[in-house]
Amino acid sequence: MLKGKQLLGSYNSKGKNISLNTLADISKSLGLKVRSHKSLVQEDTLIIQALAKKLSSIGSFEDAMPLYHQLVVNSTTCENHWYGLGVCLMNCNKFELAAKAFNVLSQLSSPPLETFLHLAECHFNLGLFIEGEKNLDECKTNHALKDPRLIERVKELEAFWLNASSQKGA
């Protein structure tokens, strides 16, 4: 199991490219190939994205995962694709891989507000409580103020993990 900073995917500080190391890691773990289909036209991408969203919305995360993976392969800087991949991985209990996806997402220019909340969930499920608490702090200080629903979710997650950690210590 990876710890803290090892979960981070490397990011080009100029913001031009995300290192494919994280994507290659996820691909290898899922048994998928990193093959870019540059011949995909906009319509193909939109169809794949619509299908992936539909499958996710009905809870078919296992089926949506390779579609989001392909979308990320074709567009490594698209926040929506990384988010979709991370959510699928998290819902399939692949928390280590989901944390990698959310870490990459957190480094992009406009990650969804829930990114740090999901990252905290992954870290908590991996037993990385300090990392999870840092993610929640980031969520509360920089993101939750923009969405009252997020504030409630942060409080629920804090209460749940406080209870879980106190039961482990008892």
PDB file of C-alpha atoms in Angstrom:
ATOM      1  CA  MET A   1       0.000   0.000   0.000  1.00  0.00           C
ATOM      2  CA  LEU A   2       1.283   3.465  -0.851  1.00  0.00           C
ATOM      3  CA  LYS A   3       1.589   6.194   1.752  1.00  0.00           C
ATOM      4  CA  GLY A   4       0.850   9.910   1.590  1.00  0.00           C
ATOM      5  CA  LYS A   5       2.910  11.615  -1.090  1.00  0.00           C
ATOM      6  CA  GLN A   6       3.498   8.358  -2.970  1.00  0.00           C
ATOM      7  CA  LEU A   7      -0.165   8.510  -3.979  1.00  0.00           C
ATOM      8  CA  LEU A   8       0.441  11.744  -5.849  1.00  0.00           C
ATOM      9  CA  GLY A   9       0.730  11.597  -9.583  1.00  0.00           C
ATOM     10  CA  SER A  10       3.479  13.827 -10.910  1.00  0.00           C
ATOM     11  CA  TYR A  11       2.380  17.047 -12.535  1.00  0.00           C
ATOM     12  CA  ASN A  12       4.216  19.393 -14.857  1.00  0.00           C
ATOM     13  CA  SER A  13       4.352  22.676 -12.922  1.00  0.00           C
ATOM     14  CA  LYS A  14       3.758  24.630 -16.127  1.00  0.00           C
ATOM     15  CA  GLY A  15       0.347  23.007 -16.234  1.00  0.00           C
ATOM     16  CA  LYS A  16       0.793  21.680 -19.775  1.00  0.00           C
ATOM     17  CA  ASN A  17       0.871  17.949 -19.170  1.00  0.00           C
ATOM     18  CA  ILE A  18       0.130  15.469 -16.455  1.00  0.00           C
ATOM     19  CA  SER A  19       2.710  12.760 -16.234  1.00  0.00           C
ATOM     20  CA  LEU A  20       1.361   9.524 -17.618  1.00  0.00           C
ATOM     21  CA  ASN A  21       2.926   7.690 -14.673  1.00  0.00           C
ATOM     22  CA  THR A  22      -0.301   7.837 -12.670  1.00  0.00           C
ATOM     23  CA  LEU A  23      -2.396   6.848 -15.660  1.00  0.00           C
ATOM     24  CA  ALA A  24      -0.008   3.991 -16.451  1.00  0.00           C
ATOM     25  CA  ASP A  25      -0.230   2.854 -12.824  1.00  0.00           C
ATOM     26  CA  ILE A  26      -4.014   2.848 -12.882  1.00  0.00           C
ATOM     27  CA  SER A  27      -4.065   1.160 -16.293  1.00  0.00           C
ATOM     28  CA  LYS A  28      -1.749  -1.598 -15.161  1.00  0.00           C
ATOM     29  CA  SER A  29      -3.767  -2.242 -12.000  1.00  0.00           C
ATOM     30  CA  LEU A  30      -6.999  -2.441 -13.987  1.00  0.00           C
ATOM     31  CA  GLY A  31      -5.456  -4.579 -16.726  1.00  0.00           C
ATOM     32  CA  LEU A  32      -6.158  -1.886 -19.332  1.00  0.00           C
ATOM     33  CA  LYS A  33      -3.805  -0.539 -21.964  1.00  0.00           C
ATOM     34  CA  VAL A  34      -2.797   3.078 -22.343  1.00  0.00           C
ATOM     35  CA  ARG A  35      -3.569   3.438 -26.001  1.00  0.00           C
ATOM     36  CA  SER A  36      -4.499   6.849 -27.237  1.00  0.00           C
ATOM     37  CA  HIS A  37      -7.000   6.844 -30.038  1.00  0.00           C
ATOM     38  CA  LYS A  38      -6.234  10.221 -31.502  1.00  0.00           C
ATOM     39  CA  SER A  39      -8.488   9.260 -34.379  1.00  0.00           C
ATOM     40  CA  LEU A  40     -11.493   9.586 -32.058  1.00  0.00           C
ATOM     41  CA  VAL A  41     -13.518  12.503 -33.255  1.00  0.00           C
ATOM     42  CA  GLN A  42     -15.460  14.834 -30.984  1.00  0.00           C
ATOM     43  CA  GLU A  43     -18.684  12.897 -31.586  1.00  0.00           C
ATOM     44  CA  ASP A  44     -17.050   9.614 -30.498  1.00  0.00           C
ATOM     45  CA  THR A  45     -15.794  11.222 -27.325  1.00  0.00           C
ATOM     46  CA  LEU A  46     -19.218  12.675 -26.575  1.00  0.00           C
ATOM     47  CA  ILE A  47     -20.870   9.275 -27.077  1.00  0.00           C
ATOM     48  CA  ILE A  48     -18.340   7.520 -24.809  1.00  0.00           C
ATOM     49  CA  GLN A  49     -18.748  10.262 -22.197  1.00  0.00           C
ATOM     50  CA  ALA A  50     -22.556  10.065 -22.315  1.00  0.00           C
ATOM     51  CA  LEU A  51     -22.466   6.284 -21.934  1.00  0.00           C
ATOM     52  CA  ALA A  52     -19.984   6.492 -19.058  1.00  0.00           C
ATOM     53  CA  LYS A  53     -22.169   9.071 -17.276  1.00  0.00           C
ATOM     54  CA  LYS A  54     -25.293   6.967 -17.795  1.00  0.00           C
ATOM     55  CA  LEU A  55     -23.621   3.817 -16.492  1.00  0.00           C
ATOM     56  CA  SER A  56     -22.330   5.717 -13.445  1.00  0.00           C
ATOM     57  CA  SER A  57     -25.738   7.230 -12.765  1.00  0.00           C
ATOM     58  CA  ILE A  58     -27.327   3.776 -12.565  1.00  0.00           C
ATOM     59  CA  GLY A  59     -24.547   2.414 -10.381  1.00  0.00           C
ATOM     60  CA  SER A  60     -22.703   0.382 -13.037  1.00  0.00           C
ATOM     61  CA  PHE A  61     -19.303   1.711 -11.981  1.00  0.00           C
ATOM     62  CA  GLU A  62     -17.440  -1.439 -13.077  1.00  0.00           C
ATOM     63  CA  ASP A  63     -18.796  -0.940 -16.610  1.00  0.00           C
ATOM     64  CA  ALA A  64     -18.208   2.826 -16.639  1.00  0.00           C
ATOM     65  CA  MET A  65     -14.608   2.536 -15.394  1.00  0.00           C
ATOM     66  CA  PRO A  66     -12.953   1.461 -18.685  1.00  0.00           C
ATOM     67  CA  LEU A  67     -14.913   4.135 -20.549  1.00  0.00           C
ATOM     68  CA  TYR A  68     -13.661   6.879 -18.232  1.00  0.00           C
ATOM     69  CA  HIS A  69     -10.205   5.358 -18.478  1.00  0.00           C
ATOM     70  CA  GLN A  70     -10.308   5.675 -22.265  1.00  0.00           C
ATOM     71  CA  LEU A  71     -11.526   9.263 -21.963  1.00  0.00           C
ATOM     72  CA  VAL A  72      -8.597  10.089 -19.653  1.00  0.00           C
ATOM     73  CA  VAL A  73      -6.157   8.419 -22.061  1.00  0.00           C
ATOM     74  CA  ASN A  74      -7.442  10.643 -24.853  1.00  0.00           C
ATOM     75  CA  SER A  75      -7.565  13.823 -22.776  1.00  0.00           C
ATOM     76  CA  THR A  76      -5.227  13.719 -19.776  1.00  0.00           C
ATOM     77  CA  THR A  77      -6.093  17.224 -18.605  1.00  0.00           C
ATOM     78  CA  CYS A  78      -9.900  16.966 -18.582  1.00  0.00           C
ATOM     79  CA  GLU A  79     -11.205  17.373 -15.040  1.00  0.00           C
ATOM     80  CA  ASN A  80     -14.533  15.646 -15.775  1.00  0.00           C
ATOM     81  CA  HIS A  81     -12.838  12.504 -17.081  1.00  0.00           C
ATOM     82  CA  TRP A  82     -10.450  12.199 -14.126  1.00  0.00           C
ATOM     83  CA  TYR A  83     -13.371  12.836 -11.766  1.00  0.00           C
ATOM     84  CA  GLY A  84     -15.482  10.132 -13.407  1.00  0.00           C
ATOM     85  CA  LEU A  85     -12.601   7.661 -13.271  1.00  0.00           C
ATOM     86  CA  GLY A  86     -11.957   8.463  -9.609  1.00  0.00           C
ATOM     87  CA  VAL A  87     -15.615   8.052  -8.650  1.00  0.00           C
ATOM     88  CA  CYS A  88     -15.818   4.708 -10.461  1.00  0.00           C
ATOM     89  CA  LEU A  89     -12.649   3.448  -8.795  1.00  0.00           C
ATOM     90  CA  MET A  90     -13.849   4.607  -5.379  1.00  0.00           C
ATOM     91  CA  ASN A  91     -17.255   2.950  -5.789  1.00  0.00           C
ATOM     92  CA  CYS A  92     -15.512  -0.289  -6.787  1.00  0.00           C
ATOM     93  CA  ASN A  93     -13.491  -0.114  -3.545  1.00  0.00           C
ATOM     94  CA  LYS A  94     -10.256   0.515  -5.423  1.00  0.00           C
ATOM     95  CA  PHE A  95      -9.347   3.272  -2.977  1.00  0.00           C
ATOM     96  CA  GLU A  96      -5.628   3.419  -3.698  1.00  0.00           C
ATOM     97  CA  LEU A  97      -6.220   3.910  -7.427  1.00  0.00           C
ATOM     98  CA  ALA A  98      -9.076   6.335  -6.780  1.00  0.00           C
ATOM     99  CA  ALA A  99      -6.779   8.387  -4.533  1.00  0.00           C
ATOM    100  CA  LYS A 100      -4.261   8.570  -7.370  1.00  0.00           C
ATOM    101  CA  ALA A 101      -6.939   9.781  -9.778  1.00  0.00           C
ATOM    102  CA  PHE A 102      -8.237  12.372  -7.301  1.00  0.00           C
ATOM    103  CA  ASN A 103      -4.681  13.540  -6.558  1.00  0.00           C
ATOM    104  CA  VAL A 104      -4.104  14.203 -10.247  1.00  0.00           C
ATOM    105  CA  LEU A 105      -7.490  15.903 -10.436  1.00  0.00           C
ATOM    106  CA  SER A 106      -6.664  18.113  -7.441  1.00  0.00           C
ATOM    107  CA  GLN A 107      -3.661  19.468  -9.351  1.00  0.00           C
ATOM    108  CA  LEU A 108      -5.620  20.489 -12.434  1.00  0.00           C
ATOM    109  CA  SER A 109      -6.871  24.031 -12.886  1.00  0.00           C
ATOM    110  CA  SER A 110     -10.538  23.636 -11.900  1.00  0.00           C
ATOM    111  CA  PRO A 111     -11.189  20.401 -10.009  1.00  0.00           C
ATOM    112  CA  PRO A 112     -14.789  19.771  -8.871  1.00  0.00           C
ATOM    113  CA  LEU A 113     -15.535  20.893  -5.314  1.00  0.00           C
ATOM    114  CA  GLU A 114     -15.961  17.292  -4.144  1.00  0.00           C
ATOM    115  CA  THR A 115     -12.424  16.293  -5.154  1.00  0.00           C
ATOM    116  CA  PHE A 116     -10.872  16.758  -1.709  1.00  0.00           C
ATOM    117  CA  LEU A 117     -13.859  15.154   0.012  1.00  0.00           C
ATOM    118  CA  HIS A 118     -13.484  12.053  -2.164  1.00  0.00           C
ATOM    119  CA  LEU A 119      -9.737  12.096  -1.610  1.00  0.00           C
ATOM    120  CA  ALA A 120     -10.387  12.143   2.149  1.00  0.00           C
ATOM    121  CA  GLU A 121     -12.781   9.198   1.807  1.00  0.00           C
ATOM    122  CA  CYS A 122     -10.116   7.238  -0.052  1.00  0.00           C
ATOM    123  CA  HIS A 123      -7.430   8.049   2.500  1.00  0.00           C
ATOM    124  CA  PHE A 124      -9.709   7.133   5.399  1.00  0.00           C
ATOM    125  CA  ASN A 125     -10.566   3.815   3.746  1.00  0.00           C
ATOM    126  CA  LEU A 126      -6.855   3.142   3.285  1.00  0.00           C
ATOM    127  CA  GLY A 127      -6.243   3.892   6.971  1.00  0.00           C
ATOM    128  CA  LEU A 128      -4.344   7.097   6.128  1.00  0.00           C
ATOM    129  CA  PHE A 129      -6.215   9.203   8.672  1.00  0.00           C
ATOM    130  CA  ILE A 130      -3.744  12.095   8.812  1.00  0.00           C
ATOM    131  CA  GLU A 131      -3.855  12.468   5.023  1.00  0.00           C
ATOM    132  CA  GLY A 132      -7.653  12.233   5.141  1.00  0.00           C
ATOM    133  CA  GLU A 133      -7.840  14.951   7.780  1.00  0.00           C
ATOM    134  CA  LYS A 134      -5.601  17.185   5.644  1.00  0.00           C
ATOM    135  CA  ASN A 135      -7.934  16.631   2.693  1.00  0.00           C
ATOM    136  CA  LEU A 136     -10.956  17.555   4.803  1.00  0.00           C
ATOM    137  CA  ASP A 137      -9.185  20.677   6.060  1.00  0.00           C
ATOM    138  CA  GLU A 138      -8.427  21.639   2.447  1.00  0.00           C
ATOM    139  CA  CYS A 139     -12.045  21.007   1.558  1.00  0.00           C
ATOM    140  CA  LYS A 140     -13.338  23.114   4.452  1.00  0.00           C
ATOM    141  CA  THR A 141     -10.977  26.039   4.034  1.00  0.00           C
ATOM    142  CA  ASN A 142     -10.924  26.388   0.270  1.00  0.00           C
ATOM    143  CA  HIS A 143     -13.934  24.660  -1.193  1.00  0.00           C
ATOM    144  CA  ALA A 144     -16.821  24.040   1.194  1.00  0.00           C
ATOM    145  CA  LEU A 145     -17.665  27.715   1.460  1.00  0.00           C
ATOM    146  CA  LYS A 146     -18.785  27.577  -2.171  1.00  0.00           C
ATOM    147  CA  ASP A 147     -21.322  24.801  -1.601  1.00  0.00           C
ATOM    148  CA  PRO A 148     -23.398  24.400   1.588  1.00  0.00           C
ATOM    149  CA  ARG A 149     -24.147  20.750   0.714  1.00  0.00           C
ATOM    150  CA  LEU A 150     -20.420  20.089   0.767  1.00  0.00           C
ATOM    151  CA  ILE A 151     -20.170  21.524   4.289  1.00  0.00           C
ATOM    152  CA  GLU A 152     -22.769  18.991   5.453  1.00  0.00           C
ATOM    153  CA  ARG A 153     -20.976  16.115   3.730  1.00  0.00           C
ATOM    154  CA  VAL A 154     -17.681  17.137   5.355  1.00  0.00           C
ATOM    155  CA  LYS A 155     -19.358  17.181   8.784  1.00  0.00           C
ATOM    156  CA  GLU A 156     -20.911  13.755   8.168  1.00  0.00           C
ATOM    157  CA  LEU A 157     -17.573  12.292   7.074  1.00  0.00           C
ATOM    158  CA  GLU A 158     -15.772  13.801  10.067  1.00  0.00           C
ATOM    159  CA  ALA A 159     -18.372  12.393  12.473  1.00  0.00           C
ATOM    160  CA  PHE A 160     -18.294   8.969  10.831  1.00  0.00           C
ATOM    161  CA  TRP A 161     -14.509   8.690  10.938  1.00  0.00           C
ATOM    162  CA  LEU A 162     -14.267  10.123  14.431  1.00  0.00           C
ATOM    163  CA  ASN A 163     -16.672   7.418  15.559  1.00  0.00           C
ATOM    164  CA  ALA A 164     -14.823   4.715  13.579  1.00  0.00           C
ATOM    165  CA  SER A 165     -11.417   5.729  14.915  1.00  0.00           C
ATOM    166  CA  SER A 166     -12.685   5.873  18.516  1.00  0.00           C
ATOM    167  CA  GLN A 167     -14.121   2.347  18.153  1.00  0.00           C
ATOM    168  CA  LYS A 168     -10.779   1.077  16.870  1.00  0.00           C
ATOM    169  CA  GLY A 169      -9.025   2.642  19.844  1.00  0.00           C
ATOM    170  CA  ALA A 170     -11.520   1.222  22.361  1.00  0.00           C
TER     171      ALA A 170
END
